[in-house]
Amino acid sequence: MKQSSFRMFPMPFHSMLLFVIWLLLNNSLSAGHLLLATILAIIIPWAVSSMTTERPRIKKPMLAISYVFLVLKDIISANFSVALLVVGPLKKLSPGFVAVPLDIETELGITLLASTVSLTPGTVSAEISADQKWLYVHALHLENPEELIEEVKSRYEAPLKEIFGC
Amino acid sequence: MLDIAIQIVGLILCASLILTLYRLLVGPKLPDRILALDTMFIHGIALILLYGIAIENAIYFEAALLIAMLGFVSTSALCKYLLRGDIIE
Amino acid sequence: MNFYVEAIASAILVFGGVFLLVGSIGLARLPDVYMRLHAPTKATTLGIAGVLIASCIIQSYRQESLSISELLITLFLIITAPIAANMIAKAALHHEIDPIERTKGQELIATAKERTSPPAPEAEEGKEA
């Protein structure tokens, strides 16, 4: 258990995140705020560390960063394609539901995959089966279901699997 | 030039809010209305930031952050209510 | 204010505004609730990001120091928008709202609502529990 072994930073990543967010919220780098951010970054993880559940670790940080940029690029291209579909003629749109089989097993991985699918071209994740093996996706303009499943699996799921090493 | 841009974006946001209001009033089902409300929250954030730019004051950032958080929480609470008929389980 | 800074900020601001409008047009125009989900979740996220980045640039320039706290809102919205969309889709599935008739794969709606594996054709990949 965590209580038995005393640690200065039980959650180093969260401490860093708290530190940065406190400075961003106050939008300043003055000594007082730096001190306060340090205190908060130490105290809050102490208070909450016993409540956390085990999380998968990021095995490949470089790949994670390139994944973030891939998603950001796709968000922008998604917006242009969706904007064209929305403003264009609606009769041509053929929406559809697709079930994507999932290979990722961790909850964080599935959450990230579902969020990515929602933010990227023409797809919104609608539901996950209770055994966490299927992701139901609604597509705004579905031409070929197999192609869409293949794209989701190779473009987003494969890097996520590699990042979390599962 | 920035003044003109602010006026244009203000007009665009008003038109956009009217379209959202149309969806909020017409429905036809509850999820449509929740979606319209969620979109309205985002427009609210945009309008507040625009006002902050127009009057040259950065103090409205906190208000925008609060609206973003409240918007998400209220959307999820409403959806939870539709899903389970109960908000706190 | 510097001409170039003003021009860039104005362009990003108008860009964001146009995308917010596209999101609302989609919300008003598209025929069923599942299709309507697409427009606000995607277009408004980019639209608000545009407005926030413009605000960032202008406030940084005015205060003569970097002001990137607006990025927090952008980050927050990028994280929460798909979750909100997912919950609305769940609610719509739960209330058995019918999609428009030309929707493909309608047989998946029943299994999606029950949160079980999809029916036979896709299940042959050896994935069923």
PDB file of N, CA, C and O in Angstrom, chain A residues 97-98 102 110-119 123-129 134-138, chain B residues 31 34-35 38 72 75-80 82-84, chain C residues 33-34 36-38 40-42 77-95 112-113 115:
ATOM      1  N   PHE A  97     -24.394   3.340 -38.964  1.00  0.00           N
ATOM      2  CA  PHE A  97     -23.769   2.849 -37.736  1.00  0.00           C
ATOM      3  C   PHE A  97     -22.754   1.760 -38.089  1.00  0.00           C
ATOM      4  O   PHE A  97     -22.976   0.973 -39.002  1.00  0.00           O
ATOM      5  N   VAL A  98     -21.652   1.739 -37.357  1.00  0.00           N
ATOM      6  CA  VAL A  98     -20.628   0.728 -37.576  1.00  0.00           C
ATOM      7  C   VAL A  98     -20.178   0.230 -36.208  1.00  0.00           C
ATOM      8  O   VAL A  98     -20.106   1.003 -35.256  1.00  0.00           O
ATOM      9  N   LEU A 102     -12.657  -3.897 -30.754  1.00  0.00           N
ATOM     10  CA  LEU A 102     -11.566  -3.247 -30.021  1.00  0.00           C
ATOM     11  C   LEU A 102     -10.503  -4.253 -29.626  1.00  0.00           C
ATOM     12  O   LEU A 102     -10.816  -5.355 -29.182  1.00  0.00           O
ATOM     13  N   ILE A 110      -9.369   2.826 -24.169  1.00  0.00           N
ATOM     14  CA  ILE A 110     -10.661   2.867 -24.855  1.00  0.00           C
ATOM     15  C   ILE A 110     -11.226   4.277 -24.823  1.00  0.00           C
ATOM     16  O   ILE A 110     -11.760   4.765 -25.812  1.00  0.00           O
ATOM     17  N   THR A 111     -11.109   4.944 -23.662  1.00  0.00           N
ATOM     18  CA  THR A 111     -11.618   6.313 -23.555  1.00  0.00           C
ATOM     19  C   THR A 111     -10.919   7.217 -24.559  1.00  0.00           C
ATOM     20  O   THR A 111     -11.572   8.007 -25.261  1.00  0.00           O
ATOM     21  N   LEU A 112      -9.594   7.107 -24.628  1.00  0.00           N
ATOM     22  CA  LEU A 112      -8.848   7.961 -25.560  1.00  0.00           C
ATOM     23  C   LEU A 112      -9.248   7.660 -26.995  1.00  0.00           C
ATOM     24  O   LEU A 112      -9.435   8.577 -27.801  1.00  0.00           O
ATOM     25  N   LEU A 113      -9.413   6.359 -27.329  1.00  0.00           N
ATOM     26  CA  LEU A 113      -9.789   5.999 -28.691  1.00  0.00           C
ATOM     27  C   LEU A 113     -11.175   6.555 -29.022  1.00  0.00           C
ATOM     28  O   LEU A 113     -11.375   7.145 -30.092  1.00  0.00           O
ATOM     29  N   ALA A 114     -12.129   6.421 -28.074  1.00  0.00           N
ATOM     30  CA  ALA A 114     -13.486   6.907 -28.333  1.00  0.00           C
ATOM     31  C   ALA A 114     -13.480   8.419 -28.512  1.00  0.00           C
ATOM     32  O   ALA A 114     -14.147   8.950 -29.408  1.00  0.00           O
ATOM     33  N   SER A 115     -12.715   9.137 -27.682  1.00  0.00           N
ATOM     34  CA  SER A 115     -12.657  10.595 -27.815  1.00  0.00           C
ATOM     35  C   SER A 115     -12.034  10.990 -29.142  1.00  0.00           C
ATOM     36  O   SER A 115     -12.501  11.915 -29.804  1.00  0.00           O
ATOM     37  N   THR A 116     -10.968  10.272 -29.533  1.00  0.00           N
ATOM     38  CA  THR A 116     -10.318  10.595 -30.801  1.00  0.00           C
ATOM     39  C   THR A 116     -11.274  10.383 -31.960  1.00  0.00           C
ATOM     40  O   THR A 116     -11.370  11.214 -32.857  1.00  0.00           O
ATOM     41  N   VAL A 117     -11.998   9.251 -31.900  1.00  0.00           N
ATOM     42  CA  VAL A 117     -12.947   8.961 -32.974  1.00  0.00           C
ATOM     43  C   VAL A 117     -14.005  10.060 -33.060  1.00  0.00           C
ATOM     44  O   VAL A 117     -14.405  10.480 -34.142  1.00  0.00           O
ATOM     45  N   SER A 118     -14.436  10.569 -31.889  1.00  0.00           N
ATOM     46  CA  SER A 118     -15.464  11.618 -31.911  1.00  0.00           C
ATOM     47  C   SER A 118     -14.942  12.909 -32.515  1.00  0.00           C
ATOM     48  O   SER A 118     -15.695  13.665 -33.113  1.00  0.00           O
ATOM     49  N   LEU A 119     -13.649  13.182 -32.328  1.00  0.00           N
ATOM     50  CA  LEU A 119     -13.137  14.471 -32.787  1.00  0.00           C
ATOM     51  C   LEU A 119     -12.658  14.437 -34.231  1.00  0.00           C
ATOM     52  O   LEU A 119     -12.380  15.472 -34.810  1.00  0.00           O
ATOM     53  N   THR A 123     -17.065  10.977 -37.772  1.00  0.00           N
ATOM     54  CA  THR A 123     -17.495   9.879 -36.920  1.00  0.00           C
ATOM     55  C   THR A 123     -17.713  10.356 -35.491  1.00  0.00           C
ATOM     56  O   THR A 123     -17.009  11.235 -35.007  1.00  0.00           O
ATOM     57  N   VAL A 124     -18.706   9.785 -34.821  1.00  0.00           N
ATOM     58  CA  VAL A 124     -18.938  10.043 -33.402  1.00  0.00           C
ATOM     59  C   VAL A 124     -19.098   8.694 -32.725  1.00  0.00           C
ATOM     60  O   VAL A 124     -19.837   7.848 -33.215  1.00  0.00           O
ATOM     61  N   SER A 125     -18.388   8.465 -31.635  1.00  0.00           N
ATOM     62  CA  SER A 125     -18.571   7.207 -30.934  1.00  0.00           C
ATOM     63  C   SER A 125     -19.845   7.296 -30.112  1.00  0.00           C
ATOM     64  O   SER A 125     -20.073   8.268 -29.405  1.00  0.00           O
ATOM     65  N   ALA A 126     -20.696   6.266 -30.240  1.00  0.00           N
ATOM     66  CA  ALA A 126     -22.005   6.347 -29.606  1.00  0.00           C
ATOM     67  C   ALA A 126     -22.092   5.484 -28.354  1.00  0.00           C
ATOM     68  O   ALA A 126     -22.682   5.901 -27.365  1.00  0.00           O
ATOM     69  N   GLU A 127     -21.507   4.304 -28.388  1.00  0.00           N
ATOM     70  CA  GLU A 127     -21.699   3.387 -27.261  1.00  0.00           C
ATOM     71  C   GLU A 127     -20.588   2.354 -27.264  1.00  0.00           C
ATOM     72  O   GLU A 127     -19.998   2.059 -28.305  1.00  0.00           O
ATOM     73  N   ILE A 128     -20.301   1.827 -26.084  1.00  0.00           N
ATOM     74  CA  ILE A 128     -19.310   0.753 -25.970  1.00  0.00           C
ATOM     75  C   ILE A 128     -20.013  -0.449 -25.368  1.00  0.00           C
ATOM     76  O   ILE A 128     -20.794  -0.301 -24.429  1.00  0.00           O
ATOM     77  N   SER A 129     -19.766  -1.629 -25.926  1.00  0.00           N
ATOM     78  CA  SER A 129     -20.452  -2.808 -25.396  1.00  0.00           C
ATOM     79  C   SER A 129     -19.932  -3.098 -23.990  1.00  0.00           C
ATOM     80  O   SER A 129     -18.805  -2.753 -23.634  1.00  0.00           O
ATOM     81  N   TRP A 134     -16.465  -3.953 -28.263  1.00  0.00           N
ATOM     82  CA  TRP A 134     -16.996  -3.308 -29.456  1.00  0.00           C
ATOM     83  C   TRP A 134     -17.235  -1.836 -29.195  1.00  0.00           C
ATOM     84  O   TRP A 134     -17.770  -1.474 -28.155  1.00  0.00           O
ATOM     85  N   LEU A 135     -16.865  -1.038 -30.163  1.00  0.00           N
ATOM     86  CA  LEU A 135     -17.146   0.395 -30.098  1.00  0.00           C
ATOM     87  C   LEU A 135     -18.147   0.706 -31.201  1.00  0.00           C
ATOM     88  O   LEU A 135     -17.869   0.446 -32.377  1.00  0.00           O
ATOM     89  N   TYR A 136     -19.329   1.210 -30.825  1.00  0.00           N
ATOM     90  CA  TYR A 136     -20.322   1.569 -31.829  1.00  0.00           C
ATOM     91  C   TYR A 136     -20.071   2.997 -32.289  1.00  0.00           C
ATOM     92  O   TYR A 136     -19.979   3.904 -31.473  1.00  0.00           O
ATOM     93  N   VAL A 137     -19.958   3.163 -33.594  1.00  0.00           N
ATOM     94  CA  VAL A 137     -19.601   4.459 -34.158  1.00  0.00           C
ATOM     95  C   VAL A 137     -20.692   4.889 -35.128  1.00  0.00           C
ATOM     96  O   VAL A 137     -21.199   4.065 -35.897  1.00  0.00           O
ATOM     97  N   HIS A 138     -21.083   6.161 -35.064  1.00  0.00           N
ATOM     98  CA  HIS A 138     -22.001   6.697 -36.070  1.00  0.00           C
ATOM     99  C   HIS A 138     -21.202   7.563 -37.027  1.00  0.00           C
ATOM    100  O   HIS A 138     -20.445   8.421 -36.596  1.00  0.00           O
TER     101      HIS A 138
ATOM    102  N   PRO B  31     -32.876  14.778 -26.464  1.00  0.00           N
ATOM    103  CA  PRO B  31     -31.435  14.879 -26.770  1.00  0.00           C
ATOM    104  C   PRO B  31     -31.103  16.030 -27.712  1.00  0.00           C
ATOM    105  O   PRO B  31     -30.047  16.656 -27.564  1.00  0.00           O
ATOM    106  N   ILE B  34     -30.888  19.061 -25.550  1.00  0.00           N
ATOM    107  CA  ILE B  34     -29.658  19.087 -24.743  1.00  0.00           C
ATOM    108  C   ILE B  34     -28.476  19.510 -25.610  1.00  0.00           C
ATOM    109  O   ILE B  34     -27.637  20.305 -25.207  1.00  0.00           O
ATOM    110  N   LEU B  35     -28.437  18.966 -26.822  1.00  0.00           N
ATOM    111  CA  LEU B  35     -27.356  19.311 -27.741  1.00  0.00           C
ATOM    112  C   LEU B  35     -27.370  20.806 -28.049  1.00  0.00           C
ATOM    113  O   LEU B  35     -26.324  21.468 -28.060  1.00  0.00           O
ATOM    114  N   ASP B  38     -26.015  22.675 -25.078  1.00  0.00           N
ATOM    115  CA  ASP B  38     -24.563  22.541 -25.002  1.00  0.00           C
ATOM    116  C   ASP B  38     -23.893  23.493 -25.986  1.00  0.00           C
ATOM    117  O   ASP B  38     -22.914  24.156 -25.657  1.00  0.00           O
ATOM    118  N   PHE B  72     -20.306  21.748 -19.264  1.00  0.00           N
ATOM    119  CA  PHE B  72     -20.046  20.307 -19.361  1.00  0.00           C
ATOM    120  C   PHE B  72     -20.801  19.546 -18.282  1.00  0.00           C
ATOM    121  O   PHE B  72     -21.443  18.524 -18.550  1.00  0.00           O
ATOM    122  N   THR B  75     -24.533  19.424 -19.029  1.00  0.00           N
ATOM    123  CA  THR B  75     -24.846  18.511 -20.127  1.00  0.00           C
ATOM    124  C   THR B  75     -24.808  17.072 -19.647  1.00  0.00           C
ATOM    125  O   THR B  75     -25.716  16.282 -19.922  1.00  0.00           O
ATOM    126  N   SER B  76     -23.750  16.735 -18.891  1.00  0.00           N
ATOM    127  CA  SER B  76     -23.679  15.334 -18.454  1.00  0.00           C
ATOM    128  C   SER B  76     -24.768  15.023 -17.447  1.00  0.00           C
ATOM    129  O   SER B  76     -25.294  13.902 -17.453  1.00  0.00           O
ATOM    130  N   ALA B  77     -25.137  15.990 -16.600  1.00  0.00           N
ATOM    131  CA  ALA B  77     -26.205  15.718 -15.639  1.00  0.00           C
ATOM    132  C   ALA B  77     -27.522  15.475 -16.353  1.00  0.00           C
ATOM    133  O   ALA B  77     -28.267  14.555 -16.020  1.00  0.00           O
ATOM    134  N   LEU B  78     -27.815  16.300 -17.368  1.00  0.00           N
ATOM    135  CA  LEU B  78     -29.074  16.123 -18.107  1.00  0.00           C
ATOM    136  C   LEU B  78     -29.096  14.778 -18.822  1.00  0.00           C
ATOM    137  O   LEU B  78     -30.112  14.082 -18.827  1.00  0.00           O
ATOM    138  N   CYS B  79     -27.948  14.390 -19.427  1.00  0.00           N
ATOM    139  CA  CYS B  79     -27.897  13.109 -20.136  1.00  0.00           C
ATOM    140  C   CYS B  79     -28.071  11.959 -19.166  1.00  0.00           C
ATOM    141  O   CYS B  79     -28.764  10.984 -19.449  1.00  0.00           O
ATOM    142  N   LYS B  80     -27.431  12.079 -17.997  1.00  0.00           N
ATOM    143  CA  LYS B  80     -27.554  11.055 -16.964  1.00  0.00           C
ATOM    144  C   LYS B  80     -29.018  10.916 -16.562  1.00  0.00           C
ATOM    145  O   LYS B  80     -29.512   9.804 -16.371  1.00  0.00           O
ATOM    146  N   LEU B  82     -31.615  11.554 -18.411  1.00  0.00           N
ATOM    147  CA  LEU B  82     -32.346  10.865 -19.475  1.00  0.00           C
ATOM    148  C   LEU B  82     -32.039   9.374 -19.471  1.00  0.00           C
ATOM    149  O   LEU B  82     -32.902   8.552 -19.758  1.00  0.00           O
ATOM    150  N   LEU B  83     -30.781   9.035 -19.152  1.00  0.00           N
ATOM    151  CA  LEU B  83     -30.382   7.624 -19.217  1.00  0.00           C
ATOM    152  C   LEU B  83     -30.967   6.813 -18.070  1.00  0.00           C
ATOM    153  O   LEU B  83     -31.399   5.694 -18.258  1.00  0.00           O
ATOM    154  N   ARG B  84     -30.958   7.386 -16.857  1.00  0.00           N
ATOM    155  CA  ARG B  84     -31.322   6.593 -15.690  1.00  0.00           C
ATOM    156  C   ARG B  84     -32.563   7.095 -14.979  1.00  0.00           C
ATOM    157  O   ARG B  84     -33.051   6.437 -14.078  1.00  0.00           O
TER     158      ARG B  84
ATOM    159  N   VAL C  33     -31.029  13.146 -34.993  1.00  0.00           N
ATOM    160  CA  VAL C  33     -30.217  13.560 -33.841  1.00  0.00           C
ATOM    161  C   VAL C  33     -28.789  13.035 -33.937  1.00  0.00           C
ATOM    162  O   VAL C  33     -27.848  13.713 -33.544  1.00  0.00           O
ATOM    163  N   TYR C  34     -28.602  11.829 -34.512  1.00  0.00           N
ATOM    164  CA  TYR C  34     -27.244  11.288 -34.588  1.00  0.00           C
ATOM    165  C   TYR C  34     -26.392  12.104 -35.552  1.00  0.00           C
ATOM    166  O   TYR C  34     -25.203  12.316 -35.326  1.00  0.00           O
ATOM    167  N   ARG C  36     -26.989  15.274 -36.256  1.00  0.00           N
ATOM    168  CA  ARG C  36     -26.812  16.607 -35.670  1.00  0.00           C
ATOM    169  C   ARG C  36     -25.646  16.641 -34.691  1.00  0.00           C
ATOM    170  O   ARG C  36     -25.034  17.674 -34.479  1.00  0.00           O
ATOM    171  N   LEU C  37     -25.352  15.490 -34.071  1.00  0.00           N
ATOM    172  CA  LEU C  37     -24.231  15.451 -33.127  1.00  0.00           C
ATOM    173  C   LEU C  37     -22.914  15.865 -33.776  1.00  0.00           C
ATOM    174  O   LEU C  37     -22.057  16.450 -33.133  1.00  0.00           O
ATOM    175  N   HIS C  38     -22.755  15.525 -35.058  1.00  0.00           N
ATOM    176  CA  HIS C  38     -21.466  15.742 -35.712  1.00  0.00           C
ATOM    177  C   HIS C  38     -21.110  17.222 -35.783  1.00  0.00           C
ATOM    178  O   HIS C  38     -19.980  17.596 -35.475  1.00  0.00           O
ATOM    179  N   PRO C  40     -22.057  20.168 -34.077  1.00  0.00           N
ATOM    180  CA  PRO C  40     -21.593  20.912 -32.904  1.00  0.00           C
ATOM    181  C   PRO C  40     -20.314  20.354 -32.290  1.00  0.00           C
ATOM    182  O   PRO C  40     -19.468  21.124 -31.854  1.00  0.00           O
ATOM    183  N   THR C  41     -20.147  19.017 -32.250  1.00  0.00           N
ATOM    184  CA  THR C  41     -18.950  18.527 -31.568  1.00  0.00           C
ATOM    185  C   THR C  41     -17.687  18.903 -32.322  1.00  0.00           C
ATOM    186  O   THR C  41     -16.679  19.201 -31.700  1.00  0.00           O
ATOM    187  N   LYS C  42     -17.711  18.874 -33.639  1.00  0.00           N
ATOM    188  CA  LYS C  42     -16.475  19.151 -34.363  1.00  0.00           C
ATOM    189  C   LYS C  42     -16.315  20.624 -34.680  1.00  0.00           C
ATOM    190  O   LYS C  42     -15.332  21.247 -34.295  1.00  0.00           O
ATOM    191  N   LEU C  77     -12.207  22.176 -23.423  1.00  0.00           N
ATOM    192  CA  LEU C  77     -13.292  21.883 -24.367  1.00  0.00           C
ATOM    193  C   LEU C  77     -12.931  20.718 -25.273  1.00  0.00           C
ATOM    194  O   LEU C  77     -13.794  19.908 -25.613  1.00  0.00           O
ATOM    195  N   ILE C  78     -11.653  20.610 -25.670  1.00  0.00           N
ATOM    196  CA  ILE C  78     -11.268  19.481 -26.531  1.00  0.00           C
ATOM    197  C   ILE C  78     -11.433  18.177 -25.769  1.00  0.00           C
ATOM    198  O   ILE C  78     -11.815  17.161 -26.333  1.00  0.00           O
ATOM    199  N   ILE C  79     -11.182  18.197 -24.448  1.00  0.00           N
ATOM    200  CA  ILE C  79     -11.357  16.965 -23.675  1.00  0.00           C
ATOM    201  C   ILE C  79     -12.839  16.663 -23.467  1.00  0.00           C
ATOM    202  O   ILE C  79     -13.263  15.521 -23.572  1.00  0.00           O
ATOM    203  N   THR C  80     -13.643  17.691 -23.176  1.00  0.00           N
ATOM    204  CA  THR C  80     -15.026  17.411 -22.782  1.00  0.00           C
ATOM    205  C   THR C  80     -15.995  17.268 -23.949  1.00  0.00           C
ATOM    206  O   THR C  80     -17.002  16.591 -23.810  1.00  0.00           O
ATOM    207  N   ALA C  81     -15.709  17.894 -25.108  1.00  0.00           N
ATOM    208  CA  ALA C  81     -16.683  17.849 -26.210  1.00  0.00           C
ATOM    209  C   ALA C  81     -17.013  16.421 -26.638  1.00  0.00           C
ATOM    210  O   ALA C  81     -18.199  16.087 -26.776  1.00  0.00           O
ATOM    211  N   PRO C  82     -16.021  15.521 -26.852  1.00  0.00           N
ATOM    212  CA  PRO C  82     -16.393  14.160 -27.240  1.00  0.00           C
ATOM    213  C   PRO C  82     -17.156  13.415 -26.167  1.00  0.00           C
ATOM    214  O   PRO C  82     -18.024  12.601 -26.481  1.00  0.00           O
ATOM    215  N   ILE C  83     -16.876  13.724 -24.887  1.00  0.00           N
ATOM    216  CA  ILE C  83     -17.581  13.025 -23.811  1.00  0.00           C
ATOM    217  C   ILE C  83     -19.044  13.449 -23.802  1.00  0.00           C
ATOM    218  O   ILE C  83     -19.949  12.622 -23.690  1.00  0.00           O
ATOM    219  N   ALA C  84     -19.277  14.769 -23.969  1.00  0.00           N
ATOM    220  CA  ALA C  84     -20.655  15.252 -24.011  1.00  0.00           C
ATOM    221  C   ALA C  84     -21.386  14.634 -25.197  1.00  0.00           C
ATOM    222  O   ALA C  84     -22.527  14.177 -25.074  1.00  0.00           O
ATOM    223  N   ALA C  85     -20.712  14.569 -26.361  1.00  0.00           N
ATOM    224  CA  ALA C  85     -21.340  13.991 -27.549  1.00  0.00           C
ATOM    225  C   ALA C  85     -21.679  12.531 -27.308  1.00  0.00           C
ATOM    226  O   ALA C  85     -22.764  12.061 -27.664  1.00  0.00           O
ATOM    227  N   ASN C  86     -20.754  11.817 -26.688  1.00  0.00           N
ATOM    228  CA  ASN C  86     -20.985  10.405 -26.397  1.00  0.00           C
ATOM    229  C   ASN C  86     -22.183  10.218 -25.480  1.00  0.00           C
ATOM    230  O   ASN C  86     -23.020   9.339 -25.692  1.00  0.00           O
ATOM    231  N   MET C  87     -22.303  11.104 -24.469  1.00  0.00           N
ATOM    232  CA  MET C  87     -23.426  10.951 -23.538  1.00  0.00           C
ATOM    233  C   MET C  87     -24.743  11.266 -24.222  1.00  0.00           C
ATOM    234  O   MET C  87     -25.764  10.607 -23.968  1.00  0.00           O
ATOM    235  N   ILE C  88     -24.745  12.269 -25.113  1.00  0.00           N
ATOM    236  CA  ILE C  88     -25.994  12.592 -25.818  1.00  0.00           C
ATOM    237  C   ILE C  88     -26.378  11.444 -26.741  1.00  0.00           C
ATOM    238  O   ILE C  88     -27.552  11.063 -26.842  1.00  0.00           O
ATOM    239  N   ALA C  89     -25.365  10.835 -27.408  1.00  0.00           N
ATOM    240  CA  ALA C  89     -25.663   9.696 -28.280  1.00  0.00           C
ATOM    241  C   ALA C  89     -26.228   8.544 -27.471  1.00  0.00           C
ATOM    242  O   ALA C  89     -27.187   7.883 -27.888  1.00  0.00           O
ATOM    243  N   LYS C  90     -25.658   8.313 -26.284  1.00  0.00           N
ATOM    244  CA  LYS C  90     -26.176   7.263 -25.409  1.00  0.00           C
ATOM    245  C   LYS C  90     -27.627   7.531 -25.039  1.00  0.00           C
ATOM    246  O   LYS C  90     -28.458   6.626 -25.081  1.00  0.00           O
ATOM    247  N   ALA C  91     -27.895   8.790 -24.664  1.00  0.00           N
ATOM    248  CA  ALA C  91     -29.263   9.143 -24.273  1.00  0.00           C
ATOM    249  C   ALA C  91     -30.215   8.931 -25.438  1.00  0.00           C
ATOM    250  O   ALA C  91     -31.317   8.402 -25.267  1.00  0.00           O
ATOM    251  N   ALA C  92     -29.766   9.298 -26.649  1.00  0.00           N
ATOM    252  CA  ALA C  92     -30.632   9.138 -27.820  1.00  0.00           C
ATOM    253  C   ALA C  92     -30.872   7.660 -28.100  1.00  0.00           C
ATOM    254  O   ALA C  92     -32.000   7.247 -28.402  1.00  0.00           O
ATOM    255  N   LEU C  93     -29.827   6.840 -27.975  1.00  0.00           N
ATOM    256  CA  LEU C  93     -30.005   5.399 -28.184  1.00  0.00           C
ATOM    257  C   LEU C  93     -30.951   4.821 -27.144  1.00  0.00           C
ATOM    258  O   LEU C  93     -31.802   3.985 -27.440  1.00  0.00           O
ATOM    259  N   HIS C  94     -30.792   5.281 -25.907  1.00  0.00           N
ATOM    260  CA  HIS C  94     -31.604   4.764 -24.813  1.00  0.00           C
ATOM    261  C   HIS C  94     -33.076   5.088 -25.017  1.00  0.00           C
ATOM    262  O   HIS C  94     -33.950   4.310 -24.671  1.00  0.00           O
ATOM    263  N   HIS C  95     -33.355   6.257 -25.593  1.00  0.00           N
ATOM    264  CA  HIS C  95     -34.747   6.647 -25.827  1.00  0.00           C
ATOM    265  C   HIS C  95     -35.274   6.137 -27.155  1.00  0.00           C
ATOM    266  O   HIS C  95     -36.359   6.520 -27.583  1.00  0.00           O
ATOM    267  N   ALA C 112     -26.515  -1.985 -29.718  1.00  0.00           N
ATOM    268  CA  ALA C 112     -25.802  -0.872 -29.087  1.00  0.00           C
ATOM    269  C   ALA C 112     -26.537  -0.427 -27.836  1.00  0.00           C
ATOM    270  O   ALA C 112     -25.927  -0.117 -26.819  1.00  0.00           O
ATOM    271  N   LYS C 113     -27.884  -0.433 -27.908  1.00  0.00           N
ATOM    272  CA  LYS C 113     -28.662   0.002 -26.754  1.00  0.00           C
ATOM    273  C   LYS C 113     -28.488  -0.969 -25.594  1.00  0.00           C
ATOM    274  O   LYS C 113     -28.371  -0.565 -24.439  1.00  0.00           O
ATOM    275  N   ARG C 115     -25.948  -2.762 -25.131  1.00  0.00           N
ATOM    276  CA  ARG C 115     -24.504  -2.830 -24.873  1.00  0.00           C
ATOM    277  C   ARG C 115     -23.972  -4.253 -25.018  1.00  0.00           C
ATOM    278  O   ARG C 115     -23.111  -4.680 -24.258  1.00  0.00           O
TER     279      ARG C 115
END
